[in-house]
Amino acid sequence: MTESMIVDQLNTTATTTENNNESQAANGIDKKKYSIQNIPRLPRELTPFTSFSPAIELHQRGPLFKGPGAKRDTGRYKIRSVDDENIKRAKKYGLEQSVKYVLVKQQQQQQRVQLDNIKKQQALLLMCRIYIGSINFELNEAMLKQAFQPFGPVKAVSLTFDPVTNRHKGFAFLEYEIPEAAQLSIEQMNGVILGGRNIKVGRPSNMPQAQPIIDQLTEEAKNYNRIYIASIHPDLTENDIQSVFEAFGKIKTCTLAKDTTTNKHKGYGFIEYETVQAAQDAINSMNLFDLGG
């Protein structure tokens, strides 16, 4: 509502009041007459929608005198000895808490790293194991070890026997020293006829538990252009292997696993190329290749 609207409304009210006064006077009632000028008005600063008047900034030109309520000590607050000791204790406590927080964070980080390493070791152990099914009842653990030895060094073979018939149940678990040997044996031996039966070779049933870590290790392995070589003739050396495989590309490293007791290689090794294409060409060309018998 603007100021003009308020004035119009007051005029209307004043006219109504005058009419009422006239009618009351005609009826013998003496009432005081009010005009528009006699009606009390609101102060201008309280009237709605008044124009904004900026605040005036006053500048001090003379000296400032202290009144009766002014503080006499206007200088810096003086710390008492008790307050000084409390501040020192507070700073010491804050420093101790900060150091403690950093140590706890470092300890938690070390625990996470150790836990990740333990999980990776467990996953690698699972990756070294394979399941062999549909085994002929005439085969024993020594025969299975001999059949799977070309893919890498075998740590253990376990057949499950039936106590009633005293015969194995037709399946076994074989563990290699390295996971690459297990993977290669699965690729090469699954469905192969052994003892007159097509054996089934695969991963154990508990592998899905560690599948996320296995996928992580597999993804990390893609950063290296390495190939795994097994069933290497005992008379061949690292130089012999490198001279044969360098035909597919430049080799960064060529290492054969050494046996500390005999000082000879264990029949397997790794070659790392500079490019992925060279590693893939070597696999496609040299897998199952007769090298030195």
mmCIF file of C-alpha atoms in Angstrom:
data_model
loop_
_atom_site.group_PDB
_atom_site.id
_atom_site.type_symbol
_atom_site.label_atom_id
_atom_site.label_comp_id
_atom_site.label_asym_id
_atom_site.label_seq_id
_atom_site.Cartn_x
_atom_site.Cartn_y
_atom_site.Cartn_z
ATOM 1 C CA MET A 1 0.000 0.000 0.000
ATOM 2 C CA THR A 2 1.536 3.315 -1.081
ATOM 3 C CA GLU A 3 1.346 6.668 0.708
ATOM 4 C CA SER A 4 -1.296 8.008 -1.723
ATOM 5 C CA MET A 5 -3.506 4.994 -1.060
ATOM 6 C CA ILE A 6 -3.163 5.581 2.701
ATOM 7 C CA VAL A 7 -4.136 9.282 2.272
ATOM 8 C CA ASP A 8 -7.176 8.332 0.141
ATOM 9 C CA GLN A 9 -8.282 5.850 2.741
ATOM 10 C CA LEU A 10 -7.873 8.450 5.502
ATOM 11 C CA ASN A 11 -9.916 10.964 3.455
ATOM 12 C CA THR A 12 -12.659 8.408 3.031
ATOM 13 C CA THR A 13 -12.583 7.714 6.749
ATOM 14 C CA ALA A 14 -12.704 11.440 7.558
ATOM 15 C CA THR A 15 -15.742 11.958 5.279
ATOM 16 C CA THR A 16 -17.523 9.059 6.922
ATOM 17 C CA THR A 17 -16.660 10.484 10.340
ATOM 18 C CA GLU A 18 -18.052 13.923 9.423
ATOM 19 C CA ASN A 19 -21.278 12.361 8.167
ATOM 20 C CA ASN A 20 -21.602 10.393 11.370
ATOM 21 C CA ASN A 21 -20.992 13.561 13.430
ATOM 22 C CA GLU A 22 -23.685 15.443 11.504
ATOM 23 C CA SER A 23 -26.205 12.651 11.985
ATOM 24 C CA GLN A 24 -25.373 12.433 15.672
ATOM 25 C CA ALA A 25 -25.712 16.203 16.022
ATOM 26 C CA ALA A 26 -29.122 16.017 14.390
ATOM 27 C CA ASN A 27 -30.101 13.465 16.977
ATOM 28 C CA GLY A 28 -29.022 15.754 19.797
ATOM 29 C CA ILE A 29 -25.676 14.163 20.484
ATOM 30 C CA ASP A 30 -22.758 16.572 20.744
ATOM 31 C CA LYS A 31 -19.655 15.038 19.305
ATOM 32 C CA LYS A 32 -16.298 16.685 18.592
ATOM 33 C CA LYS A 33 -15.631 17.053 14.912
ATOM 34 C CA TYR A 34 -12.353 15.871 13.464
ATOM 35 C CA SER A 35 -10.888 17.009 10.223
ATOM 36 C CA ILE A 36 -8.225 15.402 8.031
ATOM 37 C CA GLN A 37 -5.676 17.788 9.480
ATOM 38 C CA ASN A 38 -6.456 16.733 13.078
ATOM 39 C CA ILE A 39 -6.082 12.974 12.471
ATOM 40 C CA PRO A 40 -2.750 11.773 13.933
ATOM 41 C CA ARG A 41 -0.278 10.723 11.315
ATOM 42 C CA LEU A 42 2.561 8.166 11.506
ATOM 43 C CA PRO A 43 6.074 9.546 11.497
ATOM 44 C CA ARG A 44 7.600 9.613 8.054
ATOM 45 C CA GLU A 45 10.327 7.130 8.982
ATOM 46 C CA LEU A 46 7.635 4.585 9.978
ATOM 47 C CA THR A 47 5.569 5.090 6.860
ATOM 48 C CA PRO A 48 5.841 2.044 4.517
ATOM 49 C CA PHE A 49 7.720 2.335 1.255
ATOM 50 C CA THR A 50 9.527 5.524 2.151
ATOM 51 C CA SER A 51 12.591 6.404 0.151
ATOM 52 C CA PHE A 52 15.839 5.035 1.525
ATOM 53 C CA SER A 53 18.048 7.579 3.203
ATOM 54 C CA PRO A 54 21.743 6.543 3.412
ATOM 55 C CA ALA A 55 23.406 6.428 6.805
ATOM 56 C CA ILE A 56 25.653 9.370 7.560
ATOM 57 C CA GLU A 57 29.157 8.409 8.653
ATOM 58 C CA LEU A 58 30.388 10.709 11.362
ATOM 59 C CA HIS A 59 34.050 11.513 11.787
ATOM 60 C CA GLN A 60 35.606 12.206 15.143
ATOM 61 C CA ARG A 61 37.161 15.676 15.262
ATOM 62 C CA GLY A 62 37.998 16.073 18.920
ATOM 63 C CA PRO A 63 39.437 14.025 21.725
ATOM 64 C CA LEU A 64 37.572 11.011 23.115
ATOM 65 C CA PHE A 65 36.679 11.365 26.790
ATOM 66 C CA LYS A 66 36.123 8.336 28.981
ATOM 67 C CA GLY A 67 32.738 8.090 30.565
ATOM 68 C CA PRO A 68 31.933 6.639 33.985
ATOM 69 C CA GLY A 69 31.339 3.184 32.484
ATOM 70 C CA ALA A 70 34.566 3.009 30.459
ATOM 71 C CA LYS A 71 37.252 0.484 31.370
ATOM 72 C CA ARG A 72 40.392 1.911 32.810
ATOM 73 C CA ASP A 73 42.680 -0.871 31.495
ATOM 74 C CA THR A 74 42.355 -0.681 27.711
ATOM 75 C CA GLY A 75 45.704 -2.316 26.961
ATOM 76 C CA ARG A 76 46.544 -5.954 26.040
ATOM 77 C CA TYR A 77 44.983 -8.648 28.197
ATOM 78 C CA LYS A 78 47.526 -9.915 30.659
ATOM 79 C CA ILE A 79 47.748 -13.723 30.814
ATOM 80 C CA ARG A 80 47.870 -15.052 34.284
ATOM 81 C CA SER A 81 50.330 -17.754 35.263
ATOM 82 C CA VAL A 82 47.491 -20.277 35.565
ATOM 83 C CA ASP A 83 46.258 -19.438 32.075
ATOM 84 C CA ASP A 84 49.783 -19.734 30.704
ATOM 85 C CA GLU A 85 50.113 -23.241 32.127
ATOM 86 C CA ASN A 86 46.737 -24.237 30.686
ATOM 87 C CA ILE A 87 47.771 -22.993 27.251
ATOM 88 C CA LYS A 88 51.010 -24.964 27.411
ATOM 89 C CA ARG A 89 49.131 -28.114 28.430
ATOM 90 C CA ALA A 90 46.622 -27.570 25.626
ATOM 91 C CA LYS A 91 49.412 -27.175 23.046
ATOM 92 C CA LYS A 92 51.157 -30.283 24.349
ATOM 93 C CA TYR A 93 47.936 -32.281 24.226
ATOM 94 C CA GLY A 94 47.207 -31.085 20.700
ATOM 95 C CA LEU A 95 50.702 -32.075 19.562
ATOM 96 C CA GLU A 96 50.384 -35.507 21.169
ATOM 97 C CA GLN A 97 47.002 -36.074 19.538
ATOM 98 C CA SER A 98 48.358 -34.992 16.157
ATOM 99 C CA VAL A 99 51.313 -37.387 16.412
ATOM 100 C CA LYS A 100 49.020 -40.159 17.606
ATOM 101 C CA TYR A 101 46.666 -39.576 14.670
ATOM 102 C CA VAL A 102 49.533 -39.769 12.169
ATOM 103 C CA LEU A 103 50.871 -42.972 13.760
ATOM 104 C CA VAL A 104 47.418 -44.578 13.697
ATOM 105 C CA LYS A 105 47.016 -43.677 10.025
ATOM 106 C CA GLN A 106 50.417 -45.148 9.178
ATOM 107 C CA GLN A 107 49.626 -48.310 11.119
ATOM 108 C CA GLN A 108 46.289 -48.696 9.340
ATOM 109 C CA GLN A 109 47.993 -48.221 5.976
ATOM 110 C CA GLN A 110 50.603 -50.866 6.830
ATOM 111 C CA GLN A 111 47.880 -53.262 7.939
ATOM 112 C CA ARG A 112 45.998 -52.746 4.682
ATOM 113 C CA VAL A 113 49.163 -53.398 2.676
ATOM 114 C CA GLN A 114 49.917 -56.541 4.689
ATOM 115 C CA LEU A 115 46.342 -57.763 4.271
ATOM 116 C CA ASP A 116 46.496 -57.173 0.507
ATOM 117 C CA ASN A 117 49.778 -59.098 0.339
ATOM 118 C CA ILE A 118 48.285 -61.991 2.298
ATOM 119 C CA LYS A 119 45.268 -62.074 -0.014
ATOM 120 C CA LYS A 120 47.544 -62.047 -3.053
ATOM 121 C CA GLN A 121 49.627 -64.911 -1.640
ATOM 122 C CA GLN A 122 46.487 -66.936 -0.978
ATOM 123 C CA ALA A 123 45.228 -66.213 -4.474
ATOM 124 C CA LEU A 124 48.564 -67.294 -5.965
ATOM 125 C CA LEU A 125 48.397 -70.560 -4.009
ATOM 126 C CA LEU A 126 44.925 -71.214 -5.374
ATOM 127 C CA MET A 127 46.105 -70.389 -8.882
ATOM 128 C CA CYS A 128 48.815 -73.035 -8.540
ATOM 129 C CA ARG A 129 46.244 -75.801 -7.949
ATOM 130 C CA ILE A 130 44.267 -77.684 -10.592
ATOM 131 C CA TYR A 131 41.501 -80.252 -10.512
ATOM 132 C CA ILE A 132 41.817 -83.477 -12.483
ATOM 133 C CA GLY A 133 38.676 -85.527 -13.031
ATOM 134 C CA SER A 134 37.583 -88.686 -14.883
ATOM 135 C CA ILE A 135 40.831 -90.457 -13.974
ATOM 136 C CA ASN A 136 41.283 -94.114 -14.850
ATOM 137 C CA PHE A 137 41.322 -96.302 -11.722
ATOM 138 C CA GLU A 138 44.569 -97.896 -12.884
ATOM 139 C CA LEU A 139 46.449 -94.573 -12.662
ATOM 140 C CA ASN A 140 48.229 -93.537 -9.486
ATOM 141 C CA GLU A 141 49.781 -90.333 -8.181
ATOM 142 C CA ALA A 142 53.200 -91.038 -9.721
ATOM 143 C CA MET A 143 51.662 -91.480 -13.172
ATOM 144 C CA LEU A 144 49.712 -88.243 -12.853
ATOM 145 C CA LYS A 145 52.818 -86.383 -11.762
ATOM 146 C CA GLN A 146 54.764 -87.712 -14.715
ATOM 147 C CA ALA A 147 51.990 -86.705 -17.126
ATOM 148 C CA PHE A 148 51.750 -83.140 -15.791
ATOM 149 C CA GLN A 149 55.476 -82.601 -15.145
ATOM 150 C CA PRO A 150 56.236 -81.064 -18.566
ATOM 151 C CA PHE A 151 54.211 -77.948 -17.765
ATOM 152 C CA GLY A 152 56.163 -77.042 -14.642
ATOM 153 C CA PRO A 153 57.531 -78.367 -11.359
ATOM 154 C CA VAL A 154 54.875 -80.303 -9.433
ATOM 155 C CA LYS A 155 54.777 -79.842 -5.667
ATOM 156 C CA ALA A 156 52.128 -82.398 -4.738
ATOM 157 C CA VAL A 157 49.468 -84.737 -6.129
ATOM 158 C CA SER A 158 46.606 -85.982 -3.966
ATOM 159 C CA LEU A 159 44.123 -88.674 -4.937
ATOM 160 C CA THR A 160 41.020 -89.182 -2.799
ATOM 161 C CA PHE A 161 40.494 -92.865 -1.897
ATOM 162 C CA ASP A 162 37.321 -94.715 -0.968
ATOM 163 C CA PRO A 163 37.817 -96.546 2.370
ATOM 164 C CA VAL A 164 35.371 -99.293 1.382
ATOM 165 C CA THR A 165 36.769 -100.252 -2.027
ATOM 166 C CA ASN A 166 40.298 -98.997 -1.273
ATOM 167 C CA ARG A 167 40.374 -97.365 -4.704
ATOM 168 C CA HIS A 168 40.571 -93.711 -5.576
ATOM 169 C CA LYS A 169 37.387 -91.906 -6.477
ATOM 170 C CA GLY A 170 38.496 -90.874 -9.945
ATOM 171 C CA PHE A 171 39.612 -87.313 -9.242
ATOM 172 C CA ALA A 172 42.691 -85.643 -7.840
ATOM 173 C CA PHE A 173 44.216 -82.240 -7.009
ATOM 174 C CA LEU A 174 47.624 -81.283 -8.319
ATOM 175 C CA GLU A 175 49.677 -78.335 -7.111
ATOM 176 C CA TYR A 176 52.429 -76.614 -9.079
ATOM 177 C CA GLU A 177 55.146 -74.311 -7.822
ATOM 178 C CA ILE A 178 54.046 -71.433 -10.062
ATOM 179 C CA PRO A 179 50.587 -70.425 -11.327
ATOM 180 C CA GLU A 180 51.737 -70.211 -14.968
ATOM 181 C CA ALA A 181 52.328 -73.976 -14.989
ATOM 182 C CA ALA A 182 48.797 -74.602 -13.723
ATOM 183 C CA GLN A 183 47.284 -72.338 -16.372
ATOM 184 C CA LEU A 184 49.307 -73.981 -19.144
ATOM 185 C CA SER A 185 48.365 -77.508 -18.021
ATOM 186 C CA ILE A 186 44.670 -76.572 -18.029
ATOM 187 C CA GLU A 187 44.958 -75.258 -21.580
ATOM 188 C CA GLN A 188 46.908 -78.278 -22.847
ATOM 189 C CA MET A 189 45.587 -81.255 -20.838
ATOM 190 C CA ASN A 190 41.838 -80.671 -20.637
ATOM 191 C CA GLY A 191 40.144 -83.400 -22.701
ATOM 192 C CA VAL A 192 43.378 -85.322 -23.366
ATOM 193 C CA ILE A 193 43.139 -89.132 -23.328
ATOM 194 C CA LEU A 194 45.086 -90.483 -20.332
ATOM 195 C CA GLY A 195 44.847 -94.161 -19.440
ATOM 196 C CA GLY A 196 42.109 -94.714 -22.005
ATOM 197 C CA ARG A 197 39.836 -91.919 -20.663
ATOM 198 C CA ASN A 198 39.369 -88.245 -21.509
ATOM 199 C CA ILE A 199 40.462 -86.448 -18.372
ATOM 200 C CA LYS A 200 38.939 -83.161 -17.243
ATOM 201 C CA VAL A 201 41.329 -80.470 -16.049
ATOM 202 C CA GLY A 202 40.200 -77.196 -14.510
ATOM 203 C CA ARG A 203 40.273 -74.906 -11.504
ATOM 204 C CA PRO A 204 39.179 -76.062 -8.032
ATOM 205 C CA SER A 205 35.659 -75.181 -6.891
ATOM 206 C CA ASN A 206 36.923 -72.705 -4.246
ATOM 207 C CA MET A 207 38.513 -70.443 -6.874
ATOM 208 C CA PRO A 208 35.565 -67.975 -7.126
ATOM 209 C CA GLN A 209 36.285 -66.800 -3.579
ATOM 210 C CA ALA A 210 39.557 -65.263 -4.725
ATOM 211 C CA GLN A 211 38.383 -64.340 -8.215
ATOM 212 C CA PRO A 212 38.557 -60.522 -7.688
ATOM 213 C CA ILE A 213 42.195 -60.737 -6.588
ATOM 214 C CA ILE A 214 42.990 -63.143 -9.429
ATOM 215 C CA ASP A 215 41.466 -60.682 -11.891
ATOM 216 C CA GLN A 216 43.593 -57.913 -10.356
ATOM 217 C CA LEU A 217 46.774 -59.986 -10.716
ATOM 218 C CA THR A 218 45.850 -60.870 -14.284
ATOM 219 C CA GLU A 219 45.307 -57.203 -15.089
ATOM 220 C CA GLU A 220 48.657 -56.247 -13.553
ATOM 221 C CA ALA A 221 50.395 -58.962 -15.579
ATOM 222 C CA LYS A 222 49.276 -57.254 -18.791
ATOM 223 C CA ASN A 223 51.774 -54.480 -18.099
ATOM 224 C CA TYR A 224 54.614 -56.931 -18.773
ATOM 225 C CA ASN A 225 55.246 -58.537 -22.146
ATOM 226 C CA ARG A 226 56.383 -61.795 -20.537
ATOM 227 C CA ILE A 227 55.903 -65.349 -21.755
ATOM 228 C CA TYR A 228 56.263 -68.579 -19.818
ATOM 229 C CA ILE A 229 58.363 -71.436 -21.217
ATOM 230 C CA ALA A 230 58.175 -74.977 -19.825
ATOM 231 C CA SER A 231 59.543 -78.430 -20.638
ATOM 232 C CA ILE A 232 62.992 -77.037 -21.484
ATOM 233 C CA HIS A 233 65.645 -79.632 -22.223
ATOM 234 C CA PRO A 234 68.199 -79.936 -19.375
ATOM 235 C CA ASP A 235 71.144 -79.360 -21.739
ATOM 236 C CA LEU A 236 69.826 -76.010 -23.006
ATOM 237 C CA THR A 237 71.066 -72.788 -21.390
ATOM 238 C CA GLU A 238 69.689 -69.260 -21.134
ATOM 239 C CA ASN A 239 71.808 -68.167 -24.094
ATOM 240 C CA ASP A 240 70.413 -71.015 -26.207
ATOM 241 C CA ILE A 241 66.833 -70.075 -25.364
ATOM 242 C CA GLN A 242 67.450 -66.385 -25.964
ATOM 243 C CA SER A 243 69.098 -66.988 -29.351
ATOM 244 C CA VAL A 244 66.040 -68.965 -30.491
ATOM 245 C CA PHE A 245 63.338 -66.611 -29.184
ATOM 246 C CA GLU A 246 64.969 -63.326 -30.174
ATOM 247 C CA ALA A 247 63.864 -64.013 -33.731
ATOM 248 C CA PHE A 248 60.398 -62.680 -32.805
ATOM 249 C CA GLY A 249 61.566 -59.382 -31.324
ATOM 250 C CA LYS A 250 63.980 -57.668 -29.017
ATOM 251 C CA ILE A 251 64.278 -59.428 -25.640
ATOM 252 C CA LYS A 252 64.637 -57.459 -22.421
ATOM 253 C CA THR A 253 65.245 -60.395 -20.063
ATOM 254 C CA CYS A 254 65.562 -64.160 -20.328
ATOM 255 C CA THR A 255 65.786 -66.138 -17.082
ATOM 256 C CA LEU A 256 65.561 -69.841 -16.269
ATOM 257 C CA ALA A 257 64.615 -71.001 -12.771
ATOM 258 C CA LYS A 258 67.671 -72.425 -11.013
ATOM 259 C CA ASP A 259 67.782 -75.399 -8.688
ATOM 260 C CA THR A 260 70.039 -74.495 -5.768
ATOM 261 C CA THR A 261 70.964 -78.103 -5.026
ATOM 262 C CA THR A 262 71.957 -79.210 -8.528
ATOM 263 C CA ASN A 263 72.815 -75.736 -9.876
ATOM 264 C CA LYS A 264 70.793 -76.552 -13.006
ATOM 265 C CA HIS A 265 67.604 -75.045 -14.295
ATOM 266 C CA LYS A 266 64.257 -76.574 -13.310
ATOM 267 C CA GLY A 267 62.985 -76.871 -16.856
ATOM 268 C CA TYR A 268 61.045 -73.607 -17.038
ATOM 269 C CA GLY A 269 61.733 -69.908 -17.379
ATOM 270 C CA PHE A 270 60.446 -66.498 -18.459
ATOM 271 C CA ILE A 271 61.195 -64.249 -21.419
ATOM 272 C CA GLU A 272 60.199 -60.591 -21.486
ATOM 273 C CA TYR A 273 59.930 -58.772 -24.805
ATOM 274 C CA GLU A 274 59.786 -55.063 -25.469
ATOM 275 C CA THR A 275 56.475 -55.273 -27.371
ATOM 276 C CA VAL A 276 53.249 -57.197 -26.946
ATOM 277 C CA GLN A 277 53.285 -58.293 -30.578
ATOM 278 C CA ALA A 278 56.665 -59.990 -30.196
ATOM 279 C CA ALA A 279 55.442 -61.935 -27.150
ATOM 280 C CA GLN A 280 52.268 -63.042 -28.932
ATOM 281 C CA ASP A 281 54.206 -64.112 -32.032
ATOM 282 C CA ALA A 282 56.556 -66.187 -29.899
ATOM 283 C CA ILE A 283 53.623 -67.973 -28.228
ATOM 284 C CA ASN A 284 51.883 -68.710 -31.522
ATOM 285 C CA SER A 285 55.034 -69.998 -33.198
ATOM 286 C CA MET A 286 56.904 -71.812 -30.416
ATOM 287 C CA ASN A 287 54.155 -73.484 -28.371
ATOM 288 C CA LEU A 288 54.678 -77.306 -28.518
ATOM 289 C CA PHE A 289 57.753 -76.759 -30.675
ATOM 290 C CA ASP A 290 60.343 -79.553 -30.458
ATOM 291 C CA LEU A 291 63.483 -77.846 -29.156
ATOM 292 C CA GLY A 292 66.382 -80.128 -28.302
ATOM 293 C CA GLY A 293 64.094 -83.136 -27.986
#
